[in-house]
CSV table of N, CA and C in Angstrom, one decimal:
chain,number,residue,atom,x,y,z
Y,246,MET,N,-20.1,27.8,-21.7
Y,246,MET,CA,-18.7,27.9,-21.5
Y,246,MET,C,-18.3,28.0,-20.0
Y,247,LEU,N,-19.1,28.8,-19.3
Y,247,LEU,CA,-18.9,28.9,-17.9
Y,247,LEU,C,-19.1,27.6,-17.1
Y,248,MET,N,-20.0,26.8,-17.6
Y,248,MET,CA,-20.3,25.5,-17.0
Y,248,MET,C,-19.1,24.5,-17.2
Y,249,ILE,N,-18.5,24.5,-18.4
Y,249,ILE,CA,-17.3,23.7,-18.7
Y,249,ILE,C,-16.1,24.1,-17.8
Y,250,LEU,N,-15.9,25.4,-17.6
Y,250,LEU,CA,-14.8,25.9,-16.7
Y,250,LEU,C,-15.1,25.5,-15.3
Y,251,GLY,N,-16.3,25.5,-14.8
Y,251,GLY,CA,-16.7,25.1,-13.5
Y,251,GLY,C,-16.4,23.6,-13.3
Y,252,ILE,N,-16.8,22.8,-14.3
Y,252,ILE,CA,-16.5,21.4,-14.2
Y,252,ILE,C,-15.0,21.1,-14.1
Y,253,LEU,N,-14.3,21.7,-15.0
Y,253,LEU,CA,-12.8,21.6,-15.0
Y,253,LEU,C,-12.2,22.0,-13.7
Y,254,LEU,N,-12.7,23.1,-13.1
Y,254,LEU,CA,-12.1,23.5,-11.9
Y,254,LEU,C,-12.4,22.5,-10.7
Y,255,VAL,N,-13.6,22.1,-10.7
Y,255,VAL,CA,-14.0,21.1,-9.7
Y,255,VAL,C,-13.2,19.8,-9.9
Y,256,GLY,N,-13.0,19.4,-11.1
Y,256,GLY,CA,-12.2,18.2,-11.4
Y,256,GLY,C,-10.8,18.3,-11.0
Y,257,TRP,N,-10.2,19.5,-11.2
Y,257,TRP,CA,-8.8,19.8,-10.8
Y,257,TRP,C,-8.7,19.7,-9.3
Y,258,ILE,N,-9.6,20.3,-8.6
Y,258,ILE,CA,-9.6,20.3,-7.1
Y,258,ILE,C,-9.7,18.9,-6.6
Y,259,VAL,N,-10.6,18.1,-7.2
Y,259,VAL,CA,-10.8,16.7,-6.7
Y,259,VAL,C,-9.5,15.9,-7.0
Y,260,LEU,N,-8.9,16.1,-8.2
Y,260,LEU,CA,-7.6,15.3,-8.5
Y,260,LEU,C,-6.5,15.8,-7.6
Y,261,SER,N,-6.4,17.1,-7.3
Y,261,SER,CA,-5.4,17.6,-6.4
Y,261,SER,C,-5.5,17.0,-5.0
Y,262,VAL,N,-6.8,16.9,-4.4
Y,262,VAL,CA,-7.0,16.3,-3.1
Y,262,VAL,C,-6.7,14.8,-3.1
Y,263,ILE,N,-7.1,14.1,-4.1
Y,263,ILE,CA,-6.8,12.7,-4.2
Y,263,ILE,C,-5.3,12.5,-4.3
Y,264,GLY,N,-4.6,13.3,-5.1
Y,264,GLY,CA,-3.1,13.1,-5.2
Y,264,GLY,C,-2.5,13.4,-3.9
Y,265,PHE,N,-2.9,14.4,-3.1
Y,265,PHE,CA,-2.3,14.7,-1.8
Y,265,PHE,C,-2.6,13.5,-0.9
Y,266,VAL,N,-3.8,13.0,-0.8
Y,266,VAL,CA,-4.1,11.9,0.1
Y,266,VAL,C,-3.3,10.6,-0.3
Y,267,VAL,N,-3.2,10.3,-1.6
Y,267,VAL,CA,-2.4,9.1,-2.0
Y,267,VAL,C,-0.9,9.3,-1.6
Y,268,LYS,N,-0.4,10.5,-1.9
Y,268,LYS,CA,1.0,10.8,-1.5
Y,268,LYS,C,1.2,10.6,0.0
Y,269,GLY,N,0.3,11.2,0.8
Y,269,GLY,CA,0.4,11.1,2.2
Y,269,GLY,C,0.3,9.6,2.7
Y,270,LEU,N,-0.6,8.8,2.1
Y,270,LEU,CA,-0.7,7.4,2.5
Y,270,LEU,C,0.5,6.7,2.1
Y,271,PHE,N,1.1,7.0,1.0
Y,271,PHE,CA,2.4,6.4,0.5
Y,271,PHE,C,3.5,6.6,1.6
Y,272,TRP,N,3.6,7.8,2.0
Y,272,TRP,CA,4.7,8.1,3.0
Y,272,TRP,C,4.3,7.4,4.3
Y,273,LEU,N,3.1,7.3,4.7
Y,273,LEU,CA,2.7,6.6,5.9
Y,273,LEU,C,3.0,5.1,5.8
Y,274,ALA,N,2.8,4.6,4.6
Y,274,ALA,CA,3.1,3.2,4.4
Y,274,ALA,C,4.6,2.9,4.6
Y,275,ILE,N,5.4,3.8,4.0
Y,275,ILE,CA,6.9,3.7,4.1
Y,275,ILE,C,7.3,3.8,5.6
Y,276,VAL,N,6.8,4.8,6.3
Y,276,VAL,CA,7.2,5.0,7.7
Y,276,VAL,C,6.7,3.7,8.5
Y,277,GLY,N,5.5,3.3,8.3
Y,277,GLY,CA,5.0,2.1,9.0
Y,277,GLY,C,5.9,0.9,8.7
Y,278,GLY,N,6.3,0.7,7.5
Y,278,GLY,CA,7.2,-0.4,7.1
Y,278,GLY,C,8.5,-0.3,7.8
Y,279,VAL,N,9.1,0.8,7.9
Y,279,VAL,CA,10.4,1.0,8.6
Y,279,VAL,C,10.2,0.7,10.1
Y,280,ILE,N,9.2,1.2,10.7
Y,280,ILE,CA,8.9,0.9,12.1
Y,280,ILE,C,8.7,-0.6,12.3
Y,281,PHE,N,8.0,-1.2,11.4
Y,281,PHE,CA,7.8,-2.7,11.5
Y,281,PHE,C,9.1,-3.4,11.5
Y,282,LEU,N,9.9,-3.1,10.5
Y,282,LEU,CA,11.2,-3.7,10.4
Y,282,LEU,C,12.1,-3.5,11.6
Y,283,GLY,N,12.1,-2.3,12.1
Y,283,GLY,CA,12.8,-2.0,13.4
Y,283,GLY,C,12.4,-2.8,14.5
Y,284,ALA,N,11.0,-2.9,14.7
Y,284,ALA,CA,10.5,-3.7,15.8
Y,284,ALA,C,10.8,-5.2,15.7
Y,285,THR,N,10.8,-5.7,14.4
Y,285,THR,CA,11.1,-7.0,14.2
Y,285,THR,C,12.6,-7.3,14.5
Y,286,ALA,N,13.5,-6.4,14.1
Y,286,ALA,CA,14.9,-6.5,14.4
Y,286,ALA,C,15.2,-6.5,15.9
Y,287,VAL,N,14.5,-5.6,16.6
Y,287,VAL,CA,14.7,-5.6,18.1
Y,287,VAL,C,14.2,-6.9,18.7
Y,288,ALA,N,13.1,-7.4,18.3
Y,288,ALA,CA,12.5,-8.6,18.9
Y,288,ALA,C,13.5,-9.8,18.5
Y,289,TRP,N,14.0,-9.8,17.4
Y,289,TRP,CA,15.0,-10.9,17.0
Y,289,TRP,C,16.2,-10.8,17.8
Y,290,VAL,N,16.8,-9.6,18.0
Y,290,VAL,CA,18.0,-9.5,18.8
Y,290,VAL,C,17.7,-9.9,20.3
Y,291,LYS,N,16.6,-9.6,20.8
Y,291,LYS,CA,16.2,-10.0,22.2
Y,291,LYS,C,16.1,-11.5,22.3
Y,292,LYS,N,15.5,-12.1,21.3
Y,292,LYS,CA,15.4,-13.5,21.2
Y,292,LYS,C,16.7,-14.2,21.2
Y,293,GLN,N,17.6,-13.7,20.4
Y,293,GLN,CA,19.0,-14.2,20.3
Y,293,GLN,C,19.7,-14.1,21.6
Y,294,ASN,N,19.5,-13.0,22.3
Y,294,ASN,CA,20.2,-12.8,23.6
Y,294,ASN,C,19.7,-13.8,24.6
Y,295,GLN,N,18.4,-14.1,24.6
Y,295,GLN,CA,17.8,-15.0,25.6
Y,295,GLN,C,18.3,-16.5,25.3
Y,296,GLN,N,18.6,-16.8,24.1
Y,296,GLN,CA,19.1,-18.1,23.7
Y,296,GLN,C,20.5,-18.3,24.2
Y,297,ILE,N,21.3,-17.2,24.1
Y,297,ILE,CA,22.7,-17.3,24.5
Y,297,ILE,C,22.8,-17.5,26.0
Y,298,HIS,N,22.0,-16.9,26.8
Y,298,HIS,CA,22.1,-17.0,28.3
Y,298,HIS,C,21.5,-18.2,28.7
């Protein structure tokens, strides 16, 4: 009985850590995507300004 509880506890800890890491990576992906889109927009605006002059 104690062995089963130990296995369940370890499994719960592992799943908690994996969930935290996946959630953290998800938010990093969103932030990275926003920064990428911002940098692309800035580069596009600069390119448009150079073509006008």
